[in-house]
mmCIF file of C-alpha atoms in Angstrom:
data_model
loop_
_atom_site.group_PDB
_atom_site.id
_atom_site.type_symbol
_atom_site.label_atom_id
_atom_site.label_comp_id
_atom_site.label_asym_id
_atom_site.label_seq_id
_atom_site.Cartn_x
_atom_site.Cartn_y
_atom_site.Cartn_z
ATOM 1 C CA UNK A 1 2.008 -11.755 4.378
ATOM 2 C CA UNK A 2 0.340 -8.755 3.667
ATOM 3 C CA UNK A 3 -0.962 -5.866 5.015
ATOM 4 C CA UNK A 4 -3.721 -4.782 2.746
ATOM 5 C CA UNK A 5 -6.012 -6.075 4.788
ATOM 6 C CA UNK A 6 -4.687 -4.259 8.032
ATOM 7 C CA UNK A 7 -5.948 -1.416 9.870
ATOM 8 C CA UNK A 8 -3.735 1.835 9.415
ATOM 9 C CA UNK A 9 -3.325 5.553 10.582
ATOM 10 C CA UNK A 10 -2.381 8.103 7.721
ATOM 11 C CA UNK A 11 -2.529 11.376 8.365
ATOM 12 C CA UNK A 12 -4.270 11.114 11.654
ATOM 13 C CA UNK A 13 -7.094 9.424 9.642
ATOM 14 C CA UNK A 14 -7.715 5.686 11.643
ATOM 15 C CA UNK A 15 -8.245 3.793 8.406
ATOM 16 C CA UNK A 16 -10.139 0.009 8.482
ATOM 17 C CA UNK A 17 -7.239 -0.941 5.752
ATOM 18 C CA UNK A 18 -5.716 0.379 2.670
ATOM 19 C CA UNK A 19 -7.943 -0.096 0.169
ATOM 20 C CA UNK A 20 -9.768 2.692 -1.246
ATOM 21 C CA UNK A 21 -13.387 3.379 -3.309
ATOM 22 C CA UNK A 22 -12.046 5.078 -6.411
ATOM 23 C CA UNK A 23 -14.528 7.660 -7.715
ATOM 24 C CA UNK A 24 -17.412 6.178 -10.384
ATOM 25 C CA UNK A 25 -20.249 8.524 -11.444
ATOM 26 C CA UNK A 26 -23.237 6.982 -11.331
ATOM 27 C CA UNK A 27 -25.682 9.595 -12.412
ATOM 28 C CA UNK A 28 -28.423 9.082 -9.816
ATOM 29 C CA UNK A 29 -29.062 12.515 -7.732
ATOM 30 C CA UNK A 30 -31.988 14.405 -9.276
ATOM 31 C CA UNK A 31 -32.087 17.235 -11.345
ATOM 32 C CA UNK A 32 -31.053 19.950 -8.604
ATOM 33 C CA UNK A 33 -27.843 17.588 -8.108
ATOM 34 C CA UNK A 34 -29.011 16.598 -4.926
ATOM 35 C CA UNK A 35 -27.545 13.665 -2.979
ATOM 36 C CA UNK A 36 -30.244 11.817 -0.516
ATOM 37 C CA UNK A 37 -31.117 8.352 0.761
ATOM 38 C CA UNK A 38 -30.288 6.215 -2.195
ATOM 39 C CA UNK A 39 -26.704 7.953 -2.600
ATOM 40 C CA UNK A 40 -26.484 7.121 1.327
ATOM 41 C CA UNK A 41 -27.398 3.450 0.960
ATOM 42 C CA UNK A 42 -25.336 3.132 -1.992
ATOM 43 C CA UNK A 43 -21.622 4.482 0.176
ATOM 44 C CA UNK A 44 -22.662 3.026 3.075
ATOM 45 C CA UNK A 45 -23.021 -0.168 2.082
ATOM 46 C CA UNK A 46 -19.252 0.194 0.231
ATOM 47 C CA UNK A 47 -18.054 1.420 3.604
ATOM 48 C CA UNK A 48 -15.415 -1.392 4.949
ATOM 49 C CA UNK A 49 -13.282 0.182 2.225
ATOM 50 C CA UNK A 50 -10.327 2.400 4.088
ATOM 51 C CA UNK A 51 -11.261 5.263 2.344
ATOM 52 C CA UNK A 52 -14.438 6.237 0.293
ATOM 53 C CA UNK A 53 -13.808 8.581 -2.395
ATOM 54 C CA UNK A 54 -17.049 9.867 -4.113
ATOM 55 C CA UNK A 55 -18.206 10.179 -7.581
ATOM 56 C CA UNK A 56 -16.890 13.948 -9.652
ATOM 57 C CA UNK A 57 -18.679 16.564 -7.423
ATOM 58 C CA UNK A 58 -19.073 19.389 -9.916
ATOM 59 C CA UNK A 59 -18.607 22.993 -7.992
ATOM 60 C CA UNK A 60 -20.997 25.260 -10.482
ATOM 61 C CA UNK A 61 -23.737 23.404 -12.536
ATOM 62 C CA UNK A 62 -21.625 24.512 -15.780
ATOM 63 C CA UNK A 63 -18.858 22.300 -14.349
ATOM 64 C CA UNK A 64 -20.883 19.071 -14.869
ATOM 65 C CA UNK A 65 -20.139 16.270 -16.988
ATOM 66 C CA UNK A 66 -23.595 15.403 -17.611
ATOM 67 C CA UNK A 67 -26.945 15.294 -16.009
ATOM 68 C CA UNK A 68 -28.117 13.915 -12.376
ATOM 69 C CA UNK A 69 -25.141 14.040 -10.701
ATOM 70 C CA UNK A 70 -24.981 14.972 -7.224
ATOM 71 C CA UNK A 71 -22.997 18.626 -6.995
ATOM 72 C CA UNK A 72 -21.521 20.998 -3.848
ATOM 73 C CA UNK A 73 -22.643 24.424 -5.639
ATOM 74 C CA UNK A 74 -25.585 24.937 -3.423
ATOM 75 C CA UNK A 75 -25.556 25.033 0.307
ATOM 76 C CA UNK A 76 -29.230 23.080 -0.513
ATOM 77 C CA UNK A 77 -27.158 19.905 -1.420
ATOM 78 C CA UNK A 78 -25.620 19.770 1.245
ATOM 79 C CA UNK A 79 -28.439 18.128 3.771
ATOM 80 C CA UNK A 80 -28.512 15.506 0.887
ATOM 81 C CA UNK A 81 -24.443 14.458 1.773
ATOM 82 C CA UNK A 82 -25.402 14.873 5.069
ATOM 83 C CA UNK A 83 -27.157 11.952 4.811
ATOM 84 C CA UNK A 84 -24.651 10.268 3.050
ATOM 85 C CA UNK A 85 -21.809 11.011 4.995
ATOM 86 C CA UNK A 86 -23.841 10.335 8.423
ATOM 87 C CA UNK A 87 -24.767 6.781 7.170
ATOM 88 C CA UNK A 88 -20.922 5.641 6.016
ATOM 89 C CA UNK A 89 -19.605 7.085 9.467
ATOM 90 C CA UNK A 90 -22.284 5.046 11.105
ATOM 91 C CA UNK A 91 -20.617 1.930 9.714
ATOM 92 C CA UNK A 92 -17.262 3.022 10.671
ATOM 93 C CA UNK A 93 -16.196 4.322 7.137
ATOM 94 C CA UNK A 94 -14.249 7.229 6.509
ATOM 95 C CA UNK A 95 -15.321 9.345 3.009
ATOM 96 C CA UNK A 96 -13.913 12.568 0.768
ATOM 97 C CA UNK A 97 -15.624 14.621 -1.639
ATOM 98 C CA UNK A 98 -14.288 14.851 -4.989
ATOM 99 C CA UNK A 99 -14.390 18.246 -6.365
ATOM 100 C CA UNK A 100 -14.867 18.827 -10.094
ATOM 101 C CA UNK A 101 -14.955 21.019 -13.103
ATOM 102 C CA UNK A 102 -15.206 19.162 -16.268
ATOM 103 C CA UNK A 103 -14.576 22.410 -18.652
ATOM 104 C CA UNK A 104 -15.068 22.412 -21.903
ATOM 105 C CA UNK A 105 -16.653 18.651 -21.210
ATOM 106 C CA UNK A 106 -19.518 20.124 -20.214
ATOM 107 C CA UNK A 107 -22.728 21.640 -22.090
ATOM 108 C CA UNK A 108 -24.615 24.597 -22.488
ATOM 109 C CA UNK A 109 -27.897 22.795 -21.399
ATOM 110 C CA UNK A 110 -26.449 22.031 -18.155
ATOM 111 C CA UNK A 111 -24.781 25.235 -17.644
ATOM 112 C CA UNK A 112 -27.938 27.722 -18.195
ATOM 113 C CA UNK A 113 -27.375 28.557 -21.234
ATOM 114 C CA UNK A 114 -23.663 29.436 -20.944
ATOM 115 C CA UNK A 115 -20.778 28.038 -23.656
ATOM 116 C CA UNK A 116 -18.778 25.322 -21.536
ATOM 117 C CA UNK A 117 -15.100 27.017 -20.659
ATOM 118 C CA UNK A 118 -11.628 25.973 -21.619
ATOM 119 C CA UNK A 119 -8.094 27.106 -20.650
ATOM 120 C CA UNK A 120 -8.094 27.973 -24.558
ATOM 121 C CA UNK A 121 -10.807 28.118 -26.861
ATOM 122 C CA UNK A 122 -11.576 24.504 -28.696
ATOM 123 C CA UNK A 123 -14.264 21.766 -29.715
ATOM 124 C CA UNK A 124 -13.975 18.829 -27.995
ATOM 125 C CA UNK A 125 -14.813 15.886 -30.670
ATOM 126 C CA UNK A 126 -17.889 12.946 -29.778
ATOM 127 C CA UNK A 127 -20.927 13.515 -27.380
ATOM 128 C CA UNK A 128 -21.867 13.835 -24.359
ATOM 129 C CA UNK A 129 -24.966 12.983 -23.102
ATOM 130 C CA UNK A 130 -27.568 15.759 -21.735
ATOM 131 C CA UNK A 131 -31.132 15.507 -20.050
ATOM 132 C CA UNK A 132 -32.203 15.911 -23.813
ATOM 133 C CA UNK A 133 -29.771 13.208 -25.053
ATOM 134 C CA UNK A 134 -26.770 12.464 -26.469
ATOM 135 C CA UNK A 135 -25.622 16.583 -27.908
ATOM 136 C CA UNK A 136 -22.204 17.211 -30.023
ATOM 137 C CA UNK A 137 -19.752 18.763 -27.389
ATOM 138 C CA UNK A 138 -19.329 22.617 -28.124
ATOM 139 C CA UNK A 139 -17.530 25.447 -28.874
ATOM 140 C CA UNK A 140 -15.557 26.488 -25.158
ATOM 141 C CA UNK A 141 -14.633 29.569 -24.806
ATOM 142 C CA UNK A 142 -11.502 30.575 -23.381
ATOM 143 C CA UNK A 143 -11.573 31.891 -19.690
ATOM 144 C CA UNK A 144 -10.302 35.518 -19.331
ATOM 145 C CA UNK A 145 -7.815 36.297 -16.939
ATOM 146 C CA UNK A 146 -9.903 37.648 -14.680
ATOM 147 C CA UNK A 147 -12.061 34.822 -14.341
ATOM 148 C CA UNK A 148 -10.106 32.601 -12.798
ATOM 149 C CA UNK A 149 -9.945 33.971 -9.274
ATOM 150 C CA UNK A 150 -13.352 33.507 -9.425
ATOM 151 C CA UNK A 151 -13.274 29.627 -10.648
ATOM 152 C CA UNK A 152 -10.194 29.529 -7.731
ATOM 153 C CA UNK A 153 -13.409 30.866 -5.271
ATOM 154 C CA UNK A 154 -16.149 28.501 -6.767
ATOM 155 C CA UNK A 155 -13.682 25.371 -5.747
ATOM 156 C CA UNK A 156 -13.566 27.157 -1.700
ATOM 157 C CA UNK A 157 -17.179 27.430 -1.379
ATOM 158 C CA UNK A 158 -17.630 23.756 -2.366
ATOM 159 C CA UNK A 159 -14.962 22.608 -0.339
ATOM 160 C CA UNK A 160 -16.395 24.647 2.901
ATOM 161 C CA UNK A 161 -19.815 22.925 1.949
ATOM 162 C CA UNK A 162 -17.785 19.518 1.978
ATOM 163 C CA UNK A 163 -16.969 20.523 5.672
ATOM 164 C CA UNK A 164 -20.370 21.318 6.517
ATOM 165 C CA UNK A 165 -21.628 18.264 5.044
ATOM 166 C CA UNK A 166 -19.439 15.997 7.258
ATOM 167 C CA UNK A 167 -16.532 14.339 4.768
ATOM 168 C CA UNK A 168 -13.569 14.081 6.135
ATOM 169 C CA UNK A 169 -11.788 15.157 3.252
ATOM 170 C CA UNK A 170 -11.922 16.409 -0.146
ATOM 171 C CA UNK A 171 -9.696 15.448 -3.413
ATOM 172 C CA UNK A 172 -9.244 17.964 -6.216
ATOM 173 C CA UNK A 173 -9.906 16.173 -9.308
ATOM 174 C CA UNK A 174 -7.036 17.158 -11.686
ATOM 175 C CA UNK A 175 -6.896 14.804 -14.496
ATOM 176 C CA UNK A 176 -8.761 13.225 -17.157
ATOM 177 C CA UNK A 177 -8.613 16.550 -19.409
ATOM 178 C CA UNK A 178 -10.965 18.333 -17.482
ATOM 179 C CA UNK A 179 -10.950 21.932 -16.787
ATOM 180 C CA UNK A 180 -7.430 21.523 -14.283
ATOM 181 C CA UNK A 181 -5.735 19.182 -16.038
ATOM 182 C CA UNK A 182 -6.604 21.027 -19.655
ATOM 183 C CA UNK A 183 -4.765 23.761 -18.078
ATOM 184 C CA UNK A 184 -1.375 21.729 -17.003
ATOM 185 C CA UNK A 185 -1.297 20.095 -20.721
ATOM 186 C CA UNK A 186 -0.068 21.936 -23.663
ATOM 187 C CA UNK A 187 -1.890 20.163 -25.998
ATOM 188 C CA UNK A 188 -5.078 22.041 -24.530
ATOM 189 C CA UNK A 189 -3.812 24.672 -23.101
ATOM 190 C CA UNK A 190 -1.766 27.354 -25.871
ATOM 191 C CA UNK A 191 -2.719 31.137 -23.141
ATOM 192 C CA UNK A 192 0.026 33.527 -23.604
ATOM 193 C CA UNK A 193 -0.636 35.155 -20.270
ATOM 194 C CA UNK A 194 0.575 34.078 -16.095
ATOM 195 C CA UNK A 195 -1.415 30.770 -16.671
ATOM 196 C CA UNK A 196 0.028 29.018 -19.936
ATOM 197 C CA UNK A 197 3.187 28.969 -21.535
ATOM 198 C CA UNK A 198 5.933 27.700 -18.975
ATOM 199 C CA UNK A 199 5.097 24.378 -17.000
ATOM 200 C CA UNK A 200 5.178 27.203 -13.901
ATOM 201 C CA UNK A 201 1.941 29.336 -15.663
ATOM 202 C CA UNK A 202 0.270 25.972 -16.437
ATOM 203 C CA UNK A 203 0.241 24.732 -13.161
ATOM 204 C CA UNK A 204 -0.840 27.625 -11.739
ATOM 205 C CA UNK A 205 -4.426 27.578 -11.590
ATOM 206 C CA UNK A 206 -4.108 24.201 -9.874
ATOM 207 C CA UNK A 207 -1.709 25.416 -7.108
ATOM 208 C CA UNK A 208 -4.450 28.414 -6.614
ATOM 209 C CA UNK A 209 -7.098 26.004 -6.094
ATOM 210 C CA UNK A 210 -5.230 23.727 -3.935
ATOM 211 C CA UNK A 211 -4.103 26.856 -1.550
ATOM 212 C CA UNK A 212 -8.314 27.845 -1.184
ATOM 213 C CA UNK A 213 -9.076 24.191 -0.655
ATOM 214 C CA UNK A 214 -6.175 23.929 2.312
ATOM 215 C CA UNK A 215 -7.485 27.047 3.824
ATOM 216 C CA UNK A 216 -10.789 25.337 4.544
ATOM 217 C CA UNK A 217 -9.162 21.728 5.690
ATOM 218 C CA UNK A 218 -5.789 21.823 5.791
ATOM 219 C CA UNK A 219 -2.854 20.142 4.178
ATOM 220 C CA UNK A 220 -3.522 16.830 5.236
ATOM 221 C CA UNK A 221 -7.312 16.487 4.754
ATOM 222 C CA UNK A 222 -6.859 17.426 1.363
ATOM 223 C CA UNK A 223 -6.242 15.105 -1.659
ATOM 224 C CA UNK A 224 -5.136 15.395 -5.362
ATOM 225 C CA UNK A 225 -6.309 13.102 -8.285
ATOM 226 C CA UNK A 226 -3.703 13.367 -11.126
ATOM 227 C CA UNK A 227 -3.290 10.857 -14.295
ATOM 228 C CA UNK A 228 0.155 11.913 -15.234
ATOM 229 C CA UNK A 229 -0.044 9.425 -18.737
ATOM 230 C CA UNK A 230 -3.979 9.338 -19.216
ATOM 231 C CA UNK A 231 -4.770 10.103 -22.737
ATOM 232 C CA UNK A 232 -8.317 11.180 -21.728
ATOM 233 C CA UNK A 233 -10.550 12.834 -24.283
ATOM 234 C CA UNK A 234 -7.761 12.488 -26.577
ATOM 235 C CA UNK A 235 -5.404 14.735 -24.822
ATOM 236 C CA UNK A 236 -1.891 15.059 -23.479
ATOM 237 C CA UNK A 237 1.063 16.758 -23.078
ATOM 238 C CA UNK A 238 3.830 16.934 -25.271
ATOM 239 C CA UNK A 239 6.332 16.604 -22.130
ATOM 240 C CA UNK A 240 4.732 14.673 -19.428
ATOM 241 C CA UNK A 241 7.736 13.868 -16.740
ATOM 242 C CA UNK A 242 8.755 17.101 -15.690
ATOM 243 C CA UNK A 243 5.624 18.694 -15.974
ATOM 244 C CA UNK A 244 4.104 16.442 -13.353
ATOM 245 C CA UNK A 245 7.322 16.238 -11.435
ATOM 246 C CA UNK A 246 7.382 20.028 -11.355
ATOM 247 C CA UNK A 247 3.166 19.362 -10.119
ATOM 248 C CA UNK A 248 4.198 16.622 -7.110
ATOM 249 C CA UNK A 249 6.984 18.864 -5.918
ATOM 250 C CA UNK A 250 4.566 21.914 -5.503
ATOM 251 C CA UNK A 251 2.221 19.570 -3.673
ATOM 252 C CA UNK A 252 5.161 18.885 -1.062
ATOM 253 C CA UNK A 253 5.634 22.259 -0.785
ATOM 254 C CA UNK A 254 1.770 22.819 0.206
ATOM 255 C CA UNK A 255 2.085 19.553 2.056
ATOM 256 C CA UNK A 256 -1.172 17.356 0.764
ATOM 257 C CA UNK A 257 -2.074 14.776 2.432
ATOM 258 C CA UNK A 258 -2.766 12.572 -0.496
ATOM 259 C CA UNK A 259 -2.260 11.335 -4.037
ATOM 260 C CA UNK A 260 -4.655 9.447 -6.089
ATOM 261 C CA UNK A 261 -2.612 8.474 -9.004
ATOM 262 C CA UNK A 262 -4.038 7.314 -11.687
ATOM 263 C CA UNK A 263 -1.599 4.369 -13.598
ATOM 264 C CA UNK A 264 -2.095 4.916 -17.632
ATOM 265 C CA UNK A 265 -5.949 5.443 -18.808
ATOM 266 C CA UNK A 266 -8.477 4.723 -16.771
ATOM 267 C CA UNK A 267 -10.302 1.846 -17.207
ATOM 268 C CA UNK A 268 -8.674 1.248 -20.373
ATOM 269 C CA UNK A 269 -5.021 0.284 -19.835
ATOM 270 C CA UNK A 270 -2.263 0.688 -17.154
ATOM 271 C CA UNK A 271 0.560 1.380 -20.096
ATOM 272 C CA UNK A 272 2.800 4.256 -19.087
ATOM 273 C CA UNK A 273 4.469 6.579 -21.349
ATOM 274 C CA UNK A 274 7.663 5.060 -22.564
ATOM 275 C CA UNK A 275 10.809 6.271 -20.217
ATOM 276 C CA UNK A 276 8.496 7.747 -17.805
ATOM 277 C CA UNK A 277 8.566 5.767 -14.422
ATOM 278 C CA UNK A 278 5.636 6.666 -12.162
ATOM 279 C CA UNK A 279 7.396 5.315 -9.383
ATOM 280 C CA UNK A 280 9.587 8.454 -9.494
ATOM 281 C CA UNK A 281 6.183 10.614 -8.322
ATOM 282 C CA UNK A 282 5.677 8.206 -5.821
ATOM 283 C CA UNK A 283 9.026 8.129 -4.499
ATOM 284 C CA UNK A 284 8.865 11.904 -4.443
ATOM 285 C CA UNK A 285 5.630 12.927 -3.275
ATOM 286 C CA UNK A 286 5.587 12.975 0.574
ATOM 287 C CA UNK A 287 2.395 12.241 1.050
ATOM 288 C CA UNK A 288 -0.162 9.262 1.063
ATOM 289 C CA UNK A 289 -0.132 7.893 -2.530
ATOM 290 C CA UNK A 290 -3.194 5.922 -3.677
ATOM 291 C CA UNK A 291 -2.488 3.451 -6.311
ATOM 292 C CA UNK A 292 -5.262 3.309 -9.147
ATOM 293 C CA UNK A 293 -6.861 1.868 -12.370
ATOM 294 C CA UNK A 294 -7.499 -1.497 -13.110
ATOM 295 C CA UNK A 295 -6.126 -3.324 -10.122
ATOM 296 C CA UNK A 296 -7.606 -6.402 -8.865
ATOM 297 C CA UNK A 297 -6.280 -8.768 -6.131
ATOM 298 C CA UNK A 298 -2.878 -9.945 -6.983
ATOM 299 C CA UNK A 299 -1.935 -6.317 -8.328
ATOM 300 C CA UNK A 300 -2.650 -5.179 -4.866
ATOM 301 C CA UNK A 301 -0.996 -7.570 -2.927
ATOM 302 C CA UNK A 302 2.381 -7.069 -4.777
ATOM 303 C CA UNK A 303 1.812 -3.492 -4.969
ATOM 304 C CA UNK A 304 1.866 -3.687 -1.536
ATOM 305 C CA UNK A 305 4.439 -6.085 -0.765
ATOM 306 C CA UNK A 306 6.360 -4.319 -2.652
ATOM 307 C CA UNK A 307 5.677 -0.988 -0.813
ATOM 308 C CA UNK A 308 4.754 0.744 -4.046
ATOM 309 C CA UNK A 309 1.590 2.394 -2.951
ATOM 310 C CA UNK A 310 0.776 3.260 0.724
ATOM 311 C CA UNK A 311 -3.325 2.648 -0.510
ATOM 312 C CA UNK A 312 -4.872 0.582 -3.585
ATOM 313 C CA UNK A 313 -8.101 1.957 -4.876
ATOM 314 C CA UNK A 314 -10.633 -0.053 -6.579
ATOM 315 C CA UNK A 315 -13.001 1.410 -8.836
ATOM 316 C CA UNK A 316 -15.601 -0.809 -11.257
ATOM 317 C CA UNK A 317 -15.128 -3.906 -9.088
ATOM 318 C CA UNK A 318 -16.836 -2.198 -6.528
ATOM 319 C CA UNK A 319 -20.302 -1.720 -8.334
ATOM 320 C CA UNK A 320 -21.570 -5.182 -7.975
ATOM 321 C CA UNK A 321 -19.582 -6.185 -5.134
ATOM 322 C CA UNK A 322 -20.521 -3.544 -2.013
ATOM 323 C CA UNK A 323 -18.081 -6.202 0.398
ATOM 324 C CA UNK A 324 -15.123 -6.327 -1.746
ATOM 325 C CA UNK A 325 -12.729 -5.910 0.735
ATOM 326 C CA UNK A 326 -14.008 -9.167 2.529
ATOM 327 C CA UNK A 327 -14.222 -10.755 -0.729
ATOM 328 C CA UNK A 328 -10.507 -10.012 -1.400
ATOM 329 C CA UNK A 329 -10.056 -11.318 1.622
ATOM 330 C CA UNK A 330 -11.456 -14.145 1.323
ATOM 331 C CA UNK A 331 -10.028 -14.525 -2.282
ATOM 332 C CA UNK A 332 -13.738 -15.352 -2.998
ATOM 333 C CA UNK A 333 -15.335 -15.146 -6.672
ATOM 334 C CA UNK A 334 -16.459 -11.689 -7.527
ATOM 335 C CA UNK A 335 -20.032 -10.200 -9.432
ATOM 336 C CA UNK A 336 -19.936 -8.320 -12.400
ATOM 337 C CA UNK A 337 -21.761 -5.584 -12.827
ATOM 338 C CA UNK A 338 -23.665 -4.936 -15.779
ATOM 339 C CA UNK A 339 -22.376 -2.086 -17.762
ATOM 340 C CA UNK A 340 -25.828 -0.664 -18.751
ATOM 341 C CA UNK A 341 -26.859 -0.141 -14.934
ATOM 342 C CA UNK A 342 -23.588 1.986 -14.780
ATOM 343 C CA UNK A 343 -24.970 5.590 -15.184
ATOM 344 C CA UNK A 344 -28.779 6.863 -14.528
ATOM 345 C CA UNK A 345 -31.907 4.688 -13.592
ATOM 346 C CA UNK A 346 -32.557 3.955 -9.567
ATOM 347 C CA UNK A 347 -31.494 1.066 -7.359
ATOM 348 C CA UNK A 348 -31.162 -1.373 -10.046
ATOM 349 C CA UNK A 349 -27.595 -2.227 -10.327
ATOM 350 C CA UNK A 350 -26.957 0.326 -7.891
ATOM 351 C CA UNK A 351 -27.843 -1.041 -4.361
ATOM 352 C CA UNK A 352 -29.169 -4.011 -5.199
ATOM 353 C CA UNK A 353 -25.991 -6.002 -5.283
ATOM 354 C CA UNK A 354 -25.923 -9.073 -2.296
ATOM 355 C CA UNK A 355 -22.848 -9.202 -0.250
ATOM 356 C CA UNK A 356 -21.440 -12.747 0.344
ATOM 357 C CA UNK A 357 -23.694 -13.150 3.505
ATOM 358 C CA UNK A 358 -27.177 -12.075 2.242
ATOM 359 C CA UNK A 359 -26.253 -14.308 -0.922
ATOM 360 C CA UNK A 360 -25.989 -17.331 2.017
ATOM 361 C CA UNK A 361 -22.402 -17.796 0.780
ATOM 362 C CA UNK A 362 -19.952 -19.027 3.952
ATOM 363 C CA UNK A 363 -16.357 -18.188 3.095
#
């Protein structure tokens, strides 16, 4: 028996079951990063997941990843997650906003002009692609000291748009090199000053964000995405156990509500670093943990029989199959997406996915 399937309360949050929509960008807003109907359609229709996560929601247009994706730096977005937040509560979902910086992962094009920013100055190798096309990544300059209470401010005012918007949560997106994780890692982060240098001045700038994103929801609305072994972008730390240990233990001290923790690279392979058990996080944090990257069905069911995650979050699956909790249920056959719908374009591989009953199938 399991009880993936089960309704749940966590954190005073009345959860269908414990399966979660991990965050996928999608590139579909317009060029003022507006959300609207389309976005709406698309969550809703993914809504009999537990908990809906959104794609990155970049907090300054200089903190985006790319083009047309749907951001919280303007209070004119947030009509546009109105919508979308309205339309997954009127099927009985429950969604958070993911808030985002990508750093020096970002452009100048999308940024007005402005070098992309970096705990230290640095070149990320490869493209990224821009309303112009693909561009070479570029030079990121290194944030002054007295910048970052004002990146610390820019993550607030996004998270107090979240509010007004209607999630009913938000996770702090703190892996996958951008700009929070690039400050815990010593690989990308070599400041001399309170914010690099000891694992205590790395971690910093996260802990400041995390305190201005509690004093808008509290502890246990708000969630943390970290990827403790990820090897995103070609970074990492030299030391990864007790830097994250020393990261999970000032979460319990702040009390968040959640974890999304990501199991080896996303997407690519759940390989941990050798020695380091992520178990030990889990077993530590005292929060919610949400178990993700590359889990399908019989993953999750051990996971959970196992009681090694208190959520499972699926991520890729989820693009061509809007009822994949029913069809995990069911243990029925699953659609696969087409990878070159994945980003841009309109409904086309977006909404336009049949769920078991429009496709006439009887389980």
């Amino acid at each position: 028996m399991t009880d993936l399937f089960d309704p749940c309360e966590l954190n005073g949050l009345k959860l269908q079951n414990r399966i979660a929509l991990s965050p996928l960008t999608r590139t579909r807003s317009n060029e003022a990063g507006e959300a609207g109907p389309l976005q709406a359609l698309y969550y809703a229709q993914r809504a009999s997941a537990g908990l809906l996560i959104t794609e990155a929601t970049p907090v300054t247009p200089g903190g985006r990843g790319g083009p047309n994706i749907p951001g919280l730096w303007s209070d004119d977005q947030i009509s546009g997650w109105r919508q979308v937040t309205d339309a997954v509560h009127a099927k009985g979902g429950l969604i958070f906003s993911q808030l985002w910086h990508a750093g020096r992962l970002s452009h100048s094009s999308l940024g007005g002009g402005e070098p992309p920013i970096a705990p230290s100055a640095m070149r990320q190798p490869g493209q990224i692609f821009t309303l112009s096309g693909p561009q070479d990544y570029e030079d990121a300059r290194a944030l002054r000291t007295d910048e970052i209470p004002g990146i610390v401010e820019l993550f607030r005012v996004a998270a107090v748009r979240a509010k007004a918007a209607g999630f009913d949560g938000v996770e702090l997106h703190a892996a996958h090199s951008y700009l929070i994780d690039a400050f815990l890692r010593d690989m990308t982060n070599k400041r001399t000053d309170a914010y690099g240098g000891s694992i205590e001045n790395r971690a910093r700038l996260l802990v400041e964000v995390l305190q201005a994103i509690i004093s808008v929801w509290g502890p246990e609305r708000t969630a943390v995405r970290l990827a403790p072994v990820g090897h995103a972008y070609q970074a990492w730390d030299s030391d990864p156990e007790p830097l994250f240990t020393y990261v999970v233990e000032r979460l319990n001290a702040a009390e968040v509500g959640w974890l999304d923790l990501v199991e080896g690279d996303t997407g690519i392979s759940r390989t941990a670093e050798p020695g380091f058990d992520l178990q030990k996080l889990r077993r530590l944090f005292k929060g919610v943990t949400i178990a993700n990257n590359l889990y399908d069905r019989d993953l999750a069911l051990a996971a959970r029989a196992a009681d090694t995650a208190d959520m499972i979050a699926f991520g890729r699956p989820f693009i061509g199959n809007p009822d994949l909790v029913e069809r995990l249920r069911e243990n029925t056959p699953l659609t696969v997406a087409d990878p070159r719908t994945y980003y841009g374009g309109g409904a086309r591989g977006y909404t336009d996915f049949p769920t078991l009953a429009e496709a006439g199938v009887v389980s």
